[in-house]
Short mmCIF file of C-alpha atoms in Angstrom, two decimals:
data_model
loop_
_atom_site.label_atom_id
_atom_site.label_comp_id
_atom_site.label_asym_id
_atom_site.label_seq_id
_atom_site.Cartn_x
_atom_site.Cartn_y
_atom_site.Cartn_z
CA UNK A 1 -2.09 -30.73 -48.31
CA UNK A 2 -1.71 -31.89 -44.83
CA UNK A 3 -0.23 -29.95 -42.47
CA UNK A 4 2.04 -31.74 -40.08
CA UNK A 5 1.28 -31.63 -36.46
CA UNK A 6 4.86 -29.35 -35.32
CA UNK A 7 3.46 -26.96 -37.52
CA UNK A 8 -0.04 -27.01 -35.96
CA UNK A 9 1.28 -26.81 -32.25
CA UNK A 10 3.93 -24.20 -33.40
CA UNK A 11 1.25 -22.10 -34.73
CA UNK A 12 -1.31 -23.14 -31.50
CA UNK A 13 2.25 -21.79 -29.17
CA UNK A 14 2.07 -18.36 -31.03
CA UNK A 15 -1.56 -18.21 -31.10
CA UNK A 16 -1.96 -18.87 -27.17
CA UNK A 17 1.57 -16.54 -26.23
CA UNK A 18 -0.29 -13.47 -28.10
CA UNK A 19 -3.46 -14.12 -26.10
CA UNK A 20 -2.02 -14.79 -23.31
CA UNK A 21 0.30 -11.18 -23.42
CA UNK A 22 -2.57 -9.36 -23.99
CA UNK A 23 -5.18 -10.25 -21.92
CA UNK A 24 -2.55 -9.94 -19.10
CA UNK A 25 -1.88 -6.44 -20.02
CA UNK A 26 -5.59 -5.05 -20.75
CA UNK A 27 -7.26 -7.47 -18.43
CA UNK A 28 -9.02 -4.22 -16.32
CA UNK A 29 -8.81 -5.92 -12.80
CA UNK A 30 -6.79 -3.07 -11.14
CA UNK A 31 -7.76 0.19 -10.39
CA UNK A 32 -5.42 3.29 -11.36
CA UNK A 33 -1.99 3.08 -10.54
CA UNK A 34 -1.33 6.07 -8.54
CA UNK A 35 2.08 5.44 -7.04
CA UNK A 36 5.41 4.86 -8.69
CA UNK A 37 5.37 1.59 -6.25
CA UNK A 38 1.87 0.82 -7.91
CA UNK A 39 3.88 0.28 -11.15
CA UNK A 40 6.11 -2.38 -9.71
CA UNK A 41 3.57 -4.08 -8.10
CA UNK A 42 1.21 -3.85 -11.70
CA UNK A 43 4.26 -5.49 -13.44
CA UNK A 44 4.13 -8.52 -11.45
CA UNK A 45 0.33 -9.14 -11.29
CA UNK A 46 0.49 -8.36 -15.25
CA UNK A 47 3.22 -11.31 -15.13
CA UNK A 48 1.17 -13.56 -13.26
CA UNK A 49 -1.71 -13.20 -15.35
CA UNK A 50 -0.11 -13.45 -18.16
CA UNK A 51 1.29 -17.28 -17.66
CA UNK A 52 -1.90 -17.83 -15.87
CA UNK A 53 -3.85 -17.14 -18.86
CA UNK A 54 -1.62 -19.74 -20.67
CA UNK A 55 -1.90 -22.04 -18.53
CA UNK A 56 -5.59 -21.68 -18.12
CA UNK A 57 -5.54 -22.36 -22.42
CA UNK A 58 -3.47 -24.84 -22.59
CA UNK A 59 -5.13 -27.24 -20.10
CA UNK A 60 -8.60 -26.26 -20.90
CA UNK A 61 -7.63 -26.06 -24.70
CA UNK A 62 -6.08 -29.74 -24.03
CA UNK A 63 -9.35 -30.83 -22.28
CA UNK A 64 -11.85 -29.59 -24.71
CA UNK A 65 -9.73 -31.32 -27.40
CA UNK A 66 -9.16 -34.70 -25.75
CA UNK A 67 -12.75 -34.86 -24.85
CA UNK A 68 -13.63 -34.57 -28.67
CA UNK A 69 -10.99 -36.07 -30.46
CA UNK A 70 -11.02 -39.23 -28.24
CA UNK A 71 -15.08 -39.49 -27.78
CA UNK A 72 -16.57 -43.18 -27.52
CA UNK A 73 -17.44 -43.58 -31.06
CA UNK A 74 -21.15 -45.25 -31.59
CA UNK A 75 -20.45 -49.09 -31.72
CA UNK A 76 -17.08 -48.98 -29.89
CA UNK A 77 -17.93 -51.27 -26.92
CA UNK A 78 -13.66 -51.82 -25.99
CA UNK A 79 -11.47 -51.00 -23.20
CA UNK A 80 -9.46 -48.54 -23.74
CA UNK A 81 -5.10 -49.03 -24.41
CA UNK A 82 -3.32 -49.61 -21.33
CA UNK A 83 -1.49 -46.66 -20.61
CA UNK A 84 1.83 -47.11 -17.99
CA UNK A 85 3.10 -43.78 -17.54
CA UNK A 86 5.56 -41.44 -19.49
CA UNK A 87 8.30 -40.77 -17.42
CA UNK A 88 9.45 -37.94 -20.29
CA UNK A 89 5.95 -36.37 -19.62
CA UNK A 90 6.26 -36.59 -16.15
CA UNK A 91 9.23 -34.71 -15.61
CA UNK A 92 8.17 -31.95 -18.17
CA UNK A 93 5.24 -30.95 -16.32
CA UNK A 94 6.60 -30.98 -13.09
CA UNK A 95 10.13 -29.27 -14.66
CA UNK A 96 7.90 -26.48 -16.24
CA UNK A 97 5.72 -25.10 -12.90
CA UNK A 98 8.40 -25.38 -10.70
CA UNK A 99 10.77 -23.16 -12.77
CA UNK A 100 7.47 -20.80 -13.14
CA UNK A 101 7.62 -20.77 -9.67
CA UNK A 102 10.62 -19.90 -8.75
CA UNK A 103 10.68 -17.31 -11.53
CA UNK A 104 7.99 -15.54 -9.88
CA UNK A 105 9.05 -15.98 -6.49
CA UNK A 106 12.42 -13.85 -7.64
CA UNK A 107 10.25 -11.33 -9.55
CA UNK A 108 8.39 -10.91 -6.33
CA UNK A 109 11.80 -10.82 -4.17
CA UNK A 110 12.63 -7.93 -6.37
CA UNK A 111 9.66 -5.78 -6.60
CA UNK A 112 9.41 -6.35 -2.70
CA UNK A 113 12.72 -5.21 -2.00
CA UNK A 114 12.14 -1.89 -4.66
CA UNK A 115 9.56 -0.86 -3.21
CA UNK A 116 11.15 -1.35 0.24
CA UNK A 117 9.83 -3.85 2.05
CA UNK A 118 13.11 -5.59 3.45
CA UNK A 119 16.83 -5.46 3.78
CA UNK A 120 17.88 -8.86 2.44
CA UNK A 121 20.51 -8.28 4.70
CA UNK A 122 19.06 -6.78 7.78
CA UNK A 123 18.96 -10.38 10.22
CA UNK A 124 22.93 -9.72 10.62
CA UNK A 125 22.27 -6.75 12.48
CA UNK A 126 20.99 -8.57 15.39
CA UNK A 127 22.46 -11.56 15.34
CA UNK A 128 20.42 -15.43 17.45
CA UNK A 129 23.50 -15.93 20.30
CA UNK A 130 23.63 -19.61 21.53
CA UNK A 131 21.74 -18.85 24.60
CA UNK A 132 18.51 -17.73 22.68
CA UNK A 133 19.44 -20.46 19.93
CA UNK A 134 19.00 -22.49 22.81
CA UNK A 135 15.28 -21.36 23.72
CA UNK A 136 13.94 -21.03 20.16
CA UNK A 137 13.81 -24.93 18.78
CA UNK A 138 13.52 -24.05 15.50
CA UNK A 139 13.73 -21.50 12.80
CA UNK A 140 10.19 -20.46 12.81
CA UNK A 141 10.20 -20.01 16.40
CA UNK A 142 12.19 -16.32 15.59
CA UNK A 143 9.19 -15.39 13.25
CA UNK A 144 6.56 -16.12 16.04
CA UNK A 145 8.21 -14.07 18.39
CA UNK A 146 7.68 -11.56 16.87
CA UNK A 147 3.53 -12.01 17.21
CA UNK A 148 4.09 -12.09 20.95
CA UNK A 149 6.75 -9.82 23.81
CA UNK A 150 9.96 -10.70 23.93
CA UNK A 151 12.51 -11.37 27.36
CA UNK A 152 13.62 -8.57 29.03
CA UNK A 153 16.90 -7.36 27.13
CA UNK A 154 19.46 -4.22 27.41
CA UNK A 155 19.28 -3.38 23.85
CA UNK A 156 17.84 -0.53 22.50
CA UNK A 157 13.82 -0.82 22.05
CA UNK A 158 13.51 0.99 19.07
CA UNK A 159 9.81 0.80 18.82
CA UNK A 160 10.09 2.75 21.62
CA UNK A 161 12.82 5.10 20.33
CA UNK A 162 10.25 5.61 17.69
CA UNK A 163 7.27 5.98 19.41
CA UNK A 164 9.29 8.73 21.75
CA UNK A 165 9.86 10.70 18.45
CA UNK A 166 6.76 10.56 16.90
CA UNK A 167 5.20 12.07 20.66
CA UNK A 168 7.51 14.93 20.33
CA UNK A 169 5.18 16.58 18.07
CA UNK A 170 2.56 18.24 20.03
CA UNK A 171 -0.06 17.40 17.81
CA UNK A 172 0.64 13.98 17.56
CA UNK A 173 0.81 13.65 21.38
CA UNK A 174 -2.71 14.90 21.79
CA UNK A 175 -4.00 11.87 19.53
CA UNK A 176 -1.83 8.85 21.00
CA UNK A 177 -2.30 7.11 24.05
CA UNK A 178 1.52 5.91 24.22
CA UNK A 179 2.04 6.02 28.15
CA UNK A 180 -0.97 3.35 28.38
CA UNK A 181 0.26 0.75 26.10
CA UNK A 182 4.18 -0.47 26.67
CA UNK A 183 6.19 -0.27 23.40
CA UNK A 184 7.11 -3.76 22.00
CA UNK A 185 10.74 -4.83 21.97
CA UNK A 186 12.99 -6.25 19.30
CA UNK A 187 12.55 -10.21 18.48
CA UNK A 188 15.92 -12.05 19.10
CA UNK A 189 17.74 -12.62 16.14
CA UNK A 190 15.06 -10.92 13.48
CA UNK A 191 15.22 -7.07 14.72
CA UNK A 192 12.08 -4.68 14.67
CA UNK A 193 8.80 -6.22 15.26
CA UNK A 194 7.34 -3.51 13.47
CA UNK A 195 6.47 -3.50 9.93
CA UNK A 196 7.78 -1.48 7.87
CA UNK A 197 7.80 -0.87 3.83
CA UNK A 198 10.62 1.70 4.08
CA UNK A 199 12.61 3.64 1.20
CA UNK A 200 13.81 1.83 -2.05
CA UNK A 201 17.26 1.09 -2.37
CA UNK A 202 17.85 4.11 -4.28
CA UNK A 203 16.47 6.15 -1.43
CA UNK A 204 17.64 4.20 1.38
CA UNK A 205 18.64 5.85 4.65
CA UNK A 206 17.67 9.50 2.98
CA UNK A 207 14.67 11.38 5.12
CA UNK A 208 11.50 11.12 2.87
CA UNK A 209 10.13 14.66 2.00
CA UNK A 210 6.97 14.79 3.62
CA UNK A 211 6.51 12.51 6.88
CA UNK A 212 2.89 12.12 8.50
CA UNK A 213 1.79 10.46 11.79
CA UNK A 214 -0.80 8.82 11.33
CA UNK A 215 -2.98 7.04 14.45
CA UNK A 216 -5.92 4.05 13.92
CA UNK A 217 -8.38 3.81 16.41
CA UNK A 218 -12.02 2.99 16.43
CA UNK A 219 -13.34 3.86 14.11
CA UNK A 220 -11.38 6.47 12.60
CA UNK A 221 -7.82 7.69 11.12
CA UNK A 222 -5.76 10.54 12.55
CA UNK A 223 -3.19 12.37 10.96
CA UNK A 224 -0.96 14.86 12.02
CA UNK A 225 1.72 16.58 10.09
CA UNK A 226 5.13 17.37 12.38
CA UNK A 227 6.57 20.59 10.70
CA UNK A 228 3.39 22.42 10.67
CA UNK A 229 1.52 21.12 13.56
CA UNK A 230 -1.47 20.60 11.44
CA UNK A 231 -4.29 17.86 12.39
CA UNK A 232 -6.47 16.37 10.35
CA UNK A 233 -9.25 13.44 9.45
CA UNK A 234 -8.08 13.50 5.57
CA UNK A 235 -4.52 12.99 4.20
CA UNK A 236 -3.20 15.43 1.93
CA UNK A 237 -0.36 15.16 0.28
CA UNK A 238 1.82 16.78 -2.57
CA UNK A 239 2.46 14.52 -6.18
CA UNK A 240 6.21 13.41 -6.98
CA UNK A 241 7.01 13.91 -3.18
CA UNK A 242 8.19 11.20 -1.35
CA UNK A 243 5.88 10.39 1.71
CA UNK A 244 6.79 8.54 5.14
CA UNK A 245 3.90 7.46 7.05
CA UNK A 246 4.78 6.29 10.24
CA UNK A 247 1.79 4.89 12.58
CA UNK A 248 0.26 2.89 15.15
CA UNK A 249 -3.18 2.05 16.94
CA UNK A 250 -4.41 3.38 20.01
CA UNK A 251 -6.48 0.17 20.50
CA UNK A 252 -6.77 -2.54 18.16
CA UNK A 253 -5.11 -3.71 14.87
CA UNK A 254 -5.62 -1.78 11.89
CA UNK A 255 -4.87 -2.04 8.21
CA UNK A 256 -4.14 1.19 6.07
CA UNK A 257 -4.88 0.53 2.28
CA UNK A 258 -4.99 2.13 -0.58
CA UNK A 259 -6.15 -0.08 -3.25
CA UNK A 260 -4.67 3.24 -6.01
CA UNK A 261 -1.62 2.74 -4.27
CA UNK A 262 -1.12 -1.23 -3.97
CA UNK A 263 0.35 -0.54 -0.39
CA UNK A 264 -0.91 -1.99 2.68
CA UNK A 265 0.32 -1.78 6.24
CA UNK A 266 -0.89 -2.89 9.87
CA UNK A 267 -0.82 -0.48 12.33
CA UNK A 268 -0.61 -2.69 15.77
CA UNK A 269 -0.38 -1.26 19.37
CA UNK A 270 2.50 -1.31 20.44
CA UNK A 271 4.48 -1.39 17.53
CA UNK A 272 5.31 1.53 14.99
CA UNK A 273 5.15 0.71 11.89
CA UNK A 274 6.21 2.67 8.50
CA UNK A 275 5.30 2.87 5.34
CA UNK A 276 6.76 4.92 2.41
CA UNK A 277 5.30 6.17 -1.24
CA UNK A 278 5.64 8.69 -4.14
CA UNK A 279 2.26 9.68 -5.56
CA UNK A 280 2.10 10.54 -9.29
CA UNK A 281 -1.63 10.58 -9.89
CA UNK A 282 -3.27 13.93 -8.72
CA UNK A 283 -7.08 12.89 -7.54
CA UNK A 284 -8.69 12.13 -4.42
CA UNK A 285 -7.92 7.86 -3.25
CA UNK A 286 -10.27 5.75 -0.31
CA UNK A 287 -8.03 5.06 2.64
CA UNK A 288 -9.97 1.73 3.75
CA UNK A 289 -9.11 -0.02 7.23
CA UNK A 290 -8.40 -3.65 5.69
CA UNK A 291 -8.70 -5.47 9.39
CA UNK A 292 -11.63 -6.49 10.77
CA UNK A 293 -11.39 -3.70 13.93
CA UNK A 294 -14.87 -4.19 15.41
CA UNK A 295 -18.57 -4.00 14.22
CA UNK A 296 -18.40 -0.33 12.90
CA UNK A 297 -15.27 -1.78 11.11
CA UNK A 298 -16.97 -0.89 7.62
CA UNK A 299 -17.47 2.91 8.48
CA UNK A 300 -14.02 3.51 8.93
CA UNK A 301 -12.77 4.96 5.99
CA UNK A 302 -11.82 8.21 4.95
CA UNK A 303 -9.71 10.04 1.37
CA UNK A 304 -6.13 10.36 0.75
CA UNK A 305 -6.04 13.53 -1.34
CA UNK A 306 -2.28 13.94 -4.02
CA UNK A 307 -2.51 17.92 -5.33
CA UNK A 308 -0.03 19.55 -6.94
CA UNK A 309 2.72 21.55 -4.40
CA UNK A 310 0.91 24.52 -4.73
CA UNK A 311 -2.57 22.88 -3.82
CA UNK A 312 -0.85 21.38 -0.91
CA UNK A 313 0.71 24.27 0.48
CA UNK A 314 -2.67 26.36 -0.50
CA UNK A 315 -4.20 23.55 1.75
CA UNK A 316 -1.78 24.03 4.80
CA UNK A 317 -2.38 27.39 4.94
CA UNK A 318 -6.14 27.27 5.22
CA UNK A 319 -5.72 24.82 8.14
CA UNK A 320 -2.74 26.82 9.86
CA UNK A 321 -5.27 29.71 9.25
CA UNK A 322 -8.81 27.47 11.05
CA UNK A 323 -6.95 26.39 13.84
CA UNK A 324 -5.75 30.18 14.76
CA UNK A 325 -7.17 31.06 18.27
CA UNK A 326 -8.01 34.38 17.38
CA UNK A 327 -11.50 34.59 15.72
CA UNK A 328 -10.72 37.57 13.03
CA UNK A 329 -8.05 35.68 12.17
CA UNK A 330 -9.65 31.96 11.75
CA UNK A 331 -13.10 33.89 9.87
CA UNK A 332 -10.42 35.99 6.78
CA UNK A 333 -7.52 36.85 6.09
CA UNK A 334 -6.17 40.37 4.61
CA UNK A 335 -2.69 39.39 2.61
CA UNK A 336 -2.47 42.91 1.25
CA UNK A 337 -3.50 45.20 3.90
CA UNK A 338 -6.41 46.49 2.55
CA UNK A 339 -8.94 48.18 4.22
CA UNK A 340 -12.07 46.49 5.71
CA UNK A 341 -14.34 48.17 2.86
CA UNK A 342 -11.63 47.30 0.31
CA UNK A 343 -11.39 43.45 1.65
CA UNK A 344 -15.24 43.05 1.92
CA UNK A 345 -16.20 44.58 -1.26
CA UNK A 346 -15.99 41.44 -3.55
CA UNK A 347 -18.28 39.79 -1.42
CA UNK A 348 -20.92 42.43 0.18
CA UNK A 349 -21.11 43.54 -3.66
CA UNK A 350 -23.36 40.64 -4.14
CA UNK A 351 -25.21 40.76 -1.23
CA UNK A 352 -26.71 44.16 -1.60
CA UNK A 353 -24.93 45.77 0.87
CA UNK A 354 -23.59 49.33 0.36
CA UNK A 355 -20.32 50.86 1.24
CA UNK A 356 -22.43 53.31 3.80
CA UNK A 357 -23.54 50.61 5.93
CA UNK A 358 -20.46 48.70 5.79
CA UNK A 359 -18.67 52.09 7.40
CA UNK A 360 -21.39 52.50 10.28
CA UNK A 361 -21.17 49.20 11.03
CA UNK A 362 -17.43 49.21 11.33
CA UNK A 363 -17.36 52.11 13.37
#
């Protein structure tokens, strides 16, 4: 019995969508998801791959066909039928990409603006006036000014504002170099020049629950914690808690990425730049500088570490507790009063030494 052909390509359609679906959800390419932004981001590569796995079977399965089913047969010395065109044809696969296109381009609109990234409606809040419509011929002149300094204006420089906040914290003062590079201002017409990836809209305009300062320079990463003072070269923080990093570079353009996180941010002189995130994964995550920074630019790296609350706060303590200036303090710590034979036991116990010398040498 022979089959006719809409049954063949109907069964080829279901064959190819069920491929297609799975390898682009078990395809392996991404590390773990660790951030409840990771999964947004995971939806739309697994999107992607998925109609780019179709694709990919469809015109090679089309190719590998054609080139067998329409072989020069042995003896077949003739030109082949004229062919003029199919304007039916045509349309379809120019119809078909560009609506996968713009599919994708709103899928990406959306998980961009979930995770953060931009206020559709933010450009109203600083309106181009005629006089700077005037100066900037076209629309893409707004977008490069904000790669460059901008006239001298009396609005409010919040990169500035910013940068003045983040220096109130002792700690982070110590790190930055703010008096020796001017703050950038606002581009006309766009608003901050700084990047930013800021709450969801869910979250919007509510303060994060854990904010860091974190400082790029070569070849290394700073971060300093405002509400405890803390100071660090590793960057702890707690799962399920919402975390605002706010940053900048003391020299050149940096990147902070964390490939577990599917979040990546410049942090440029001059500008201070935010980035927000919920971990969900507990484990320890490379922080990699994604900008070429300068020939050691492959060194600096260092570990973003998500612990439970308890871990974390088990983690500020020991550092509150090494950065105390007095020594007894910074070498133990005696929660419950105890006496120093009574603290010491557990561990002179297994070094041999006995209660007697412990008294004598406390006395």
């Amino acid at each position: 019995m022979k089959i006719p052909s809409s049954i063949w390509t109907l069964l080829i359609g279901i064959v190819l969508t069920l491929a297609s679906i799975w390898y682009g959800q078990n395809h392996g390419l991404l590390p773990a998801a660790a951030t409840d932004e990771a999964v947004l981001v995971d939806g739309l590569f697994n999107a992607m791959m998925i109609v780019s796995t179709g694709i990919f079977l469809i015109v090679e399965g089309v190719l590998i066909y054609s080139a067998f089913r329409y072989r020069r047969r042995a003896g077949d010395n003739e030109d082949g039928p004229p062919v003029e065109g199919n304007i039916p044809l045509e349309i379809l696969w120019t119809a078909i990409p560009a609506i996968i296109v713009i599919g994708i381009s709103v899928y990406s609109f959306d998980v961009y603006n979930e995770i953060g990234g931009f206020d559709p409606h933010a450009i109203h809040e600083a309106p181009i006036t005629q006089e700077q419509s005037m100066t900037m011929p076209g629309h893409g002149s707004a977008i490069a000014a904000t790669l460059s300094d901008t006239p001298p204006s009396t609005e409010p420089n919040l990169n500035q504002e910013k940068s003045d906040e983040a220096m109130q914290d002792p700690a982070t003062a110590e790190v930055r170099n703010a008096d020796q590079i001017p703050q950038k201002r606002d581009a006309p017409g766009v608003g901050s020049v700084a990047p930013t990836i800021g709450g969801s809209p869910d979250k919007a305009g509510q303060p994060a629950s854990l904010q860091v300062n974190v400082t790029g320079l070569q070849y290394a990463w700073i971060f300093t914690y405002p509400d405890t003072g803390i100071t660090t070269g590793e960057l702890h923080v707690p799962i399920g808690k919402e975390v605002e990093i706010n940053m900048t570079a003391n020299d050149v353009i940096h990147a902070f990425w964390v490939p577990e996180f599917r979040l990546k941010q410049d942090a440029i002189p001059g500008r201070q730049s935010e980035i927000r995130f919920t971990p969900n994964k507990l484990g320890d995550y490379p922080l990699i500088c994604a900008e070429l920074c300068g020939p050691y630019h492959g060194a600096m790296r260092t570990t973003v570490v998500v612990e439970s609350q308890e871990g974390f706060e088990k983690w500020q303590q020991e550092q509150l507790t090494a950065s105390k200036e007095t020594l007894n303090q910074a070498i133990a710590v005696n929660p419950a009063d105890l006496s120093p034979h009574e603290f010491l036991a557990p561990y002179t116990k297994g070094m041999g030494i006995q209660p007697e010398m412990l008294h004598q040498v406390h006395h």
